[in-house]
Amino acid sequence: QQLNEQVVRGNGAKERNGGSKLKLRQLADPHEFEHWEKLVRAAEAQEGGLGRNSSPQAIAATRDTYDRFLARFPLFFGYWKKYADLEFSIA
């Protein structure tokens, strides 16, 4: 869970504040797709976008976000593809 906080917060101060709000919204209403979608986008955008040179913490936190998102919404095949593409790009 601590890694997920790092994902949500990102690198800058504005992202930290906005990320905390995203996390709180998602926790307050775990069935609200829009909050989850914003959380996934924030995770993908950290460090300017994840790639081979991304920190292990950022990669682990993004994986955790996707794992929790897809556990909640397992039939959203587009996000499974995005997750697979992300894994390919960091391999």
Short mmCIF file of N, CA and C in Angstrom, two decimals:
data_model
loop_
_atom_site.label_atom_id
_atom_site.label_comp_id
_atom_site.label_asym_id
_atom_site.label_seq_id
_atom_site.Cartn_x
_atom_site.Cartn_y
_atom_site.Cartn_z
N GLN A 1 0.83 -1.20 0.00
CA GLN A 1 0.00 0.00 0.00
C GLN A 1 0.87 1.25 0.00
N GLN A 2 2.00 1.22 0.66
CA GLN A 2 2.88 2.38 0.66
C GLN A 2 3.37 2.68 -0.75
N LEU A 3 3.70 1.66 -1.53
CA LEU A 3 4.11 1.87 -2.90
C LEU A 3 3.01 2.53 -3.70
N ASN A 4 1.78 2.13 -3.47
CA ASN A 4 0.67 2.72 -4.20
C ASN A 4 0.55 4.20 -3.91
N GLU A 5 0.83 4.63 -2.69
CA GLU A 5 0.82 6.05 -2.36
C GLU A 5 1.83 6.78 -3.23
N GLN A 6 3.01 6.19 -3.46
CA GLN A 6 4.02 6.82 -4.29
C GLN A 6 3.53 6.96 -5.72
N VAL A 7 2.83 5.98 -6.24
CA VAL A 7 2.29 6.06 -7.59
C VAL A 7 1.33 7.21 -7.71
N VAL A 8 0.42 7.25 -6.80
CA VAL A 8 -0.64 8.24 -6.87
C VAL A 8 -0.07 9.64 -6.74
N ARG A 9 0.91 9.80 -5.92
CA ARG A 9 1.44 11.12 -5.66
C ARG A 9 2.30 11.66 -6.79
N GLY A 10 3.05 10.83 -7.49
CA GLY A 10 3.89 11.32 -8.57
C GLY A 10 5.12 12.03 -8.04
N ASN A 11 5.71 12.92 -8.88
CA ASN A 11 6.96 13.56 -8.52
C ASN A 11 6.82 14.98 -8.00
N GLY A 12 5.84 15.74 -8.46
CA GLY A 12 5.74 17.15 -8.09
C GLY A 12 4.75 17.39 -6.97
N ALA A 13 4.85 18.57 -6.38
CA ALA A 13 3.98 18.91 -5.25
C ALA A 13 2.51 18.92 -5.66
N LYS A 14 2.21 19.48 -6.82
CA LYS A 14 0.82 19.49 -7.26
C LYS A 14 0.31 18.07 -7.44
N GLU A 15 1.13 17.21 -8.00
CA GLU A 15 0.72 15.83 -8.20
C GLU A 15 0.52 15.13 -6.86
N ARG A 16 1.33 15.48 -5.88
CA ARG A 16 1.18 14.85 -4.57
C ARG A 16 -0.19 15.16 -4.00
N ASN A 17 -0.56 16.43 -4.02
CA ASN A 17 -1.85 16.82 -3.46
C ASN A 17 -2.99 16.21 -4.26
N GLY A 18 -2.93 16.28 -5.58
CA GLY A 18 -3.97 15.71 -6.41
C GLY A 18 -4.04 14.21 -6.29
N GLY A 19 -2.87 13.57 -6.17
CA GLY A 19 -2.83 12.13 -6.03
C GLY A 19 -3.45 11.65 -4.74
N SER A 20 -3.21 12.38 -3.68
CA SER A 20 -3.83 12.01 -2.40
C SER A 20 -5.34 12.09 -2.50
N LYS A 21 -5.82 13.12 -3.19
CA LYS A 21 -7.26 13.26 -3.37
C LYS A 21 -7.82 12.10 -4.18
N LEU A 22 -7.08 11.68 -5.23
CA LEU A 22 -7.53 10.53 -6.04
C LEU A 22 -7.63 9.28 -5.18
N LYS A 23 -6.62 9.05 -4.37
CA LYS A 23 -6.61 7.86 -3.52
C LYS A 23 -7.77 7.90 -2.53
N LEU A 24 -8.02 9.06 -1.93
CA LEU A 24 -9.12 9.18 -0.98
C LEU A 24 -10.47 8.96 -1.65
N ARG A 25 -10.64 9.50 -2.85
CA ARG A 25 -11.90 9.30 -3.58
C ARG A 25 -12.11 7.83 -3.90
N GLN A 26 -11.05 7.18 -4.35
CA GLN A 26 -11.15 5.76 -4.69
C GLN A 26 -11.49 4.93 -3.46
N LEU A 27 -10.89 5.26 -2.33
CA LEU A 27 -11.18 4.52 -1.10
C LEU A 27 -12.60 4.79 -0.60
N ALA A 28 -13.06 6.03 -0.78
CA ALA A 28 -14.39 6.39 -0.30
C ALA A 28 -15.49 5.71 -1.11
N ASP A 29 -15.25 5.53 -2.40
CA ASP A 29 -16.26 4.93 -3.27
C ASP A 29 -15.57 3.93 -4.20
N PRO A 30 -15.24 2.74 -3.71
CA PRO A 30 -14.44 1.78 -4.49
C PRO A 30 -15.13 1.23 -5.74
N HIS A 31 -16.42 1.48 -5.89
CA HIS A 31 -17.13 0.98 -7.07
C HIS A 31 -17.22 2.03 -8.17
N GLU A 32 -16.75 3.23 -7.93
CA GLU A 32 -16.84 4.32 -8.90
C GLU A 32 -15.70 4.20 -9.92
N PHE A 33 -16.06 3.84 -11.14
CA PHE A 33 -15.07 3.61 -12.18
C PHE A 33 -14.24 4.84 -12.46
N GLU A 34 -14.84 6.00 -12.47
CA GLU A 34 -14.11 7.23 -12.83
C GLU A 34 -12.93 7.48 -11.89
N HIS A 35 -13.09 7.22 -10.61
CA HIS A 35 -12.00 7.40 -9.65
C HIS A 35 -10.86 6.42 -9.93
N TRP A 36 -11.22 5.19 -10.22
CA TRP A 36 -10.21 4.18 -10.56
C TRP A 36 -9.46 4.57 -11.83
N GLU A 37 -10.19 5.03 -12.83
CA GLU A 37 -9.57 5.41 -14.10
C GLU A 37 -8.54 6.52 -13.89
N LYS A 38 -8.88 7.50 -13.09
CA LYS A 38 -7.94 8.59 -12.80
C LYS A 38 -6.73 8.08 -12.04
N LEU A 39 -6.94 7.13 -11.14
CA LEU A 39 -5.84 6.54 -10.39
C LEU A 39 -4.89 5.78 -11.32
N VAL A 40 -5.44 5.03 -12.26
CA VAL A 40 -4.61 4.30 -13.23
C VAL A 40 -3.82 5.28 -14.08
N ARG A 41 -4.47 6.34 -14.56
CA ARG A 41 -3.77 7.34 -15.38
C ARG A 41 -2.64 8.00 -14.60
N ALA A 42 -2.88 8.31 -13.33
CA ALA A 42 -1.84 8.92 -12.50
C ALA A 42 -0.67 7.96 -12.32
N ALA A 43 -0.96 6.68 -12.16
CA ALA A 43 0.10 5.68 -12.01
C ALA A 43 0.93 5.58 -13.28
N GLU A 44 0.28 5.59 -14.43
CA GLU A 44 0.99 5.49 -15.71
C GLU A 44 1.83 6.73 -15.99
N ALA A 45 1.41 7.87 -15.49
CA ALA A 45 2.07 9.14 -15.80
C ALA A 45 3.26 9.45 -14.90
N GLN A 46 3.45 8.69 -13.85
CA GLN A 46 4.55 9.01 -12.95
C GLN A 46 5.89 8.89 -13.66
N GLU A 47 6.84 9.67 -13.22
CA GLU A 47 8.18 9.73 -13.82
C GLU A 47 8.12 10.06 -15.30
N GLY A 48 7.11 10.79 -15.72
CA GLY A 48 6.99 11.17 -17.12
C GLY A 48 6.56 10.03 -18.02
N GLY A 49 6.02 8.98 -17.46
CA GLY A 49 5.61 7.80 -18.22
C GLY A 49 6.57 6.66 -17.93
N LEU A 50 6.03 5.50 -17.70
CA LEU A 50 6.87 4.36 -17.33
C LEU A 50 7.57 3.76 -18.53
N GLY A 51 8.79 3.31 -18.31
CA GLY A 51 9.57 2.66 -19.36
C GLY A 51 10.65 1.81 -18.74
N ARG A 52 11.58 1.38 -19.56
CA ARG A 52 12.65 0.49 -19.08
C ARG A 52 13.50 1.11 -17.98
N ASN A 53 13.62 2.43 -18.00
CA ASN A 53 14.47 3.11 -17.02
C ASN A 53 13.72 3.60 -15.79
N SER A 54 12.48 3.23 -15.65
CA SER A 54 11.70 3.65 -14.50
C SER A 54 12.19 2.96 -13.23
N SER A 55 11.96 3.62 -12.11
CA SER A 55 12.40 3.06 -10.84
C SER A 55 11.60 1.80 -10.51
N PRO A 56 12.22 0.86 -9.81
CA PRO A 56 11.49 -0.34 -9.40
C PRO A 56 10.27 -0.02 -8.55
N GLN A 57 10.35 1.04 -7.74
CA GLN A 57 9.22 1.42 -6.91
C GLN A 57 8.04 1.89 -7.76
N ALA A 58 8.32 2.68 -8.79
CA ALA A 58 7.25 3.17 -9.67
C ALA A 58 6.60 2.02 -10.42
N ILE A 59 7.41 1.09 -10.89
CA ILE A 59 6.88 -0.07 -11.62
C ILE A 59 6.02 -0.92 -10.69
N ALA A 60 6.53 -1.20 -9.49
CA ALA A 60 5.77 -2.02 -8.54
C ALA A 60 4.46 -1.35 -8.14
N ALA A 61 4.50 -0.05 -7.95
CA ALA A 61 3.29 0.67 -7.56
C ALA A 61 2.26 0.67 -8.68
N THR A 62 2.72 0.80 -9.91
CA THR A 62 1.80 0.78 -11.05
C THR A 62 1.20 -0.61 -11.21
N ARG A 63 2.01 -1.63 -11.05
CA ARG A 63 1.48 -2.99 -11.11
C ARG A 63 0.42 -3.21 -10.03
N ASP A 64 0.68 -2.71 -8.83
CA ASP A 64 -0.29 -2.84 -7.75
C ASP A 64 -1.60 -2.14 -8.10
N THR A 65 -1.50 -0.96 -8.68
CA THR A 65 -2.70 -0.21 -9.07
C THR A 65 -3.49 -0.99 -10.11
N TYR A 66 -2.81 -1.50 -11.14
CA TYR A 66 -3.50 -2.29 -12.16
C TYR A 66 -4.10 -3.56 -11.57
N ASP A 67 -3.35 -4.23 -10.70
CA ASP A 67 -3.87 -5.47 -10.10
C ASP A 67 -5.16 -5.21 -9.33
N ARG A 68 -5.18 -4.15 -8.54
CA ARG A 68 -6.37 -3.83 -7.76
C ARG A 68 -7.52 -3.38 -8.66
N PHE A 69 -7.20 -2.59 -9.69
CA PHE A 69 -8.22 -2.13 -10.63
C PHE A 69 -8.87 -3.31 -11.35
N LEU A 70 -8.04 -4.21 -11.87
CA LEU A 70 -8.56 -5.35 -12.64
C LEU A 70 -9.24 -6.39 -11.74
N ALA A 71 -8.89 -6.43 -10.48
CA ALA A 71 -9.64 -7.29 -9.55
C ALA A 71 -11.05 -6.75 -9.36
N ARG A 72 -11.18 -5.44 -9.40
CA ARG A 72 -12.50 -4.80 -9.23
C ARG A 72 -13.30 -4.85 -10.53
N PHE A 73 -12.62 -4.68 -11.68
CA PHE A 73 -13.28 -4.63 -12.99
C PHE A 73 -12.63 -5.64 -13.94
N PRO A 74 -12.81 -6.93 -13.70
CA PRO A 74 -12.07 -7.95 -14.47
C PRO A 74 -12.47 -8.06 -15.94
N LEU A 75 -13.60 -7.55 -16.33
CA LEU A 75 -14.04 -7.70 -17.72
C LEU A 75 -13.65 -6.53 -18.61
N PHE A 76 -12.92 -5.59 -18.10
CA PHE A 76 -12.51 -4.43 -18.89
C PHE A 76 -11.26 -4.80 -19.70
N PHE A 77 -11.48 -5.47 -20.82
CA PHE A 77 -10.37 -6.03 -21.59
C PHE A 77 -9.39 -4.97 -22.08
N GLY A 78 -9.84 -3.77 -22.32
CA GLY A 78 -8.95 -2.70 -22.78
C GLY A 78 -7.85 -2.42 -21.77
N TYR A 79 -8.18 -2.52 -20.49
CA TYR A 79 -7.18 -2.28 -19.45
C TYR A 79 -6.24 -3.47 -19.30
N TRP A 80 -6.72 -4.67 -19.57
CA TRP A 80 -5.82 -5.83 -19.59
C TRP A 80 -4.78 -5.64 -20.69
N LYS A 81 -5.23 -5.13 -21.84
CA LYS A 81 -4.29 -4.88 -22.94
C LYS A 81 -3.30 -3.79 -22.58
N LYS A 82 -3.78 -2.71 -21.96
CA LYS A 82 -2.88 -1.63 -21.55
C LYS A 82 -1.84 -2.15 -20.55
N TYR A 83 -2.28 -3.01 -19.64
CA TYR A 83 -1.37 -3.58 -18.65
C TYR A 83 -0.32 -4.45 -19.34
N ALA A 84 -0.75 -5.27 -20.29
CA ALA A 84 0.18 -6.11 -21.04
C ALA A 84 1.16 -5.26 -21.84
N ASP A 85 0.67 -4.20 -22.47
CA ASP A 85 1.55 -3.30 -23.22
C ASP A 85 2.57 -2.63 -22.30
N LEU A 86 2.13 -2.25 -21.12
CA LEU A 86 3.03 -1.65 -20.15
C LEU A 86 4.13 -2.64 -19.76
N GLU A 87 3.74 -3.88 -19.47
CA GLU A 87 4.73 -4.90 -19.11
C GLU A 87 5.73 -5.12 -20.24
N PHE A 88 5.25 -5.10 -21.47
CA PHE A 88 6.14 -5.27 -22.62
C PHE A 88 7.12 -4.09 -22.71
N SER A 89 6.63 -2.89 -22.46
CA SER A 89 7.49 -1.70 -22.60
C SER A 89 8.56 -1.62 -21.51
N ILE A 90 8.34 -2.24 -20.36
CA ILE A 90 9.34 -2.18 -19.30
C ILE A 90 10.23 -3.42 -19.26
N ALA A 91 9.94 -4.39 -20.09
CA ALA A 91 10.73 -5.63 -20.08
C ALA A 91 12.10 -5.42 -20.72
#
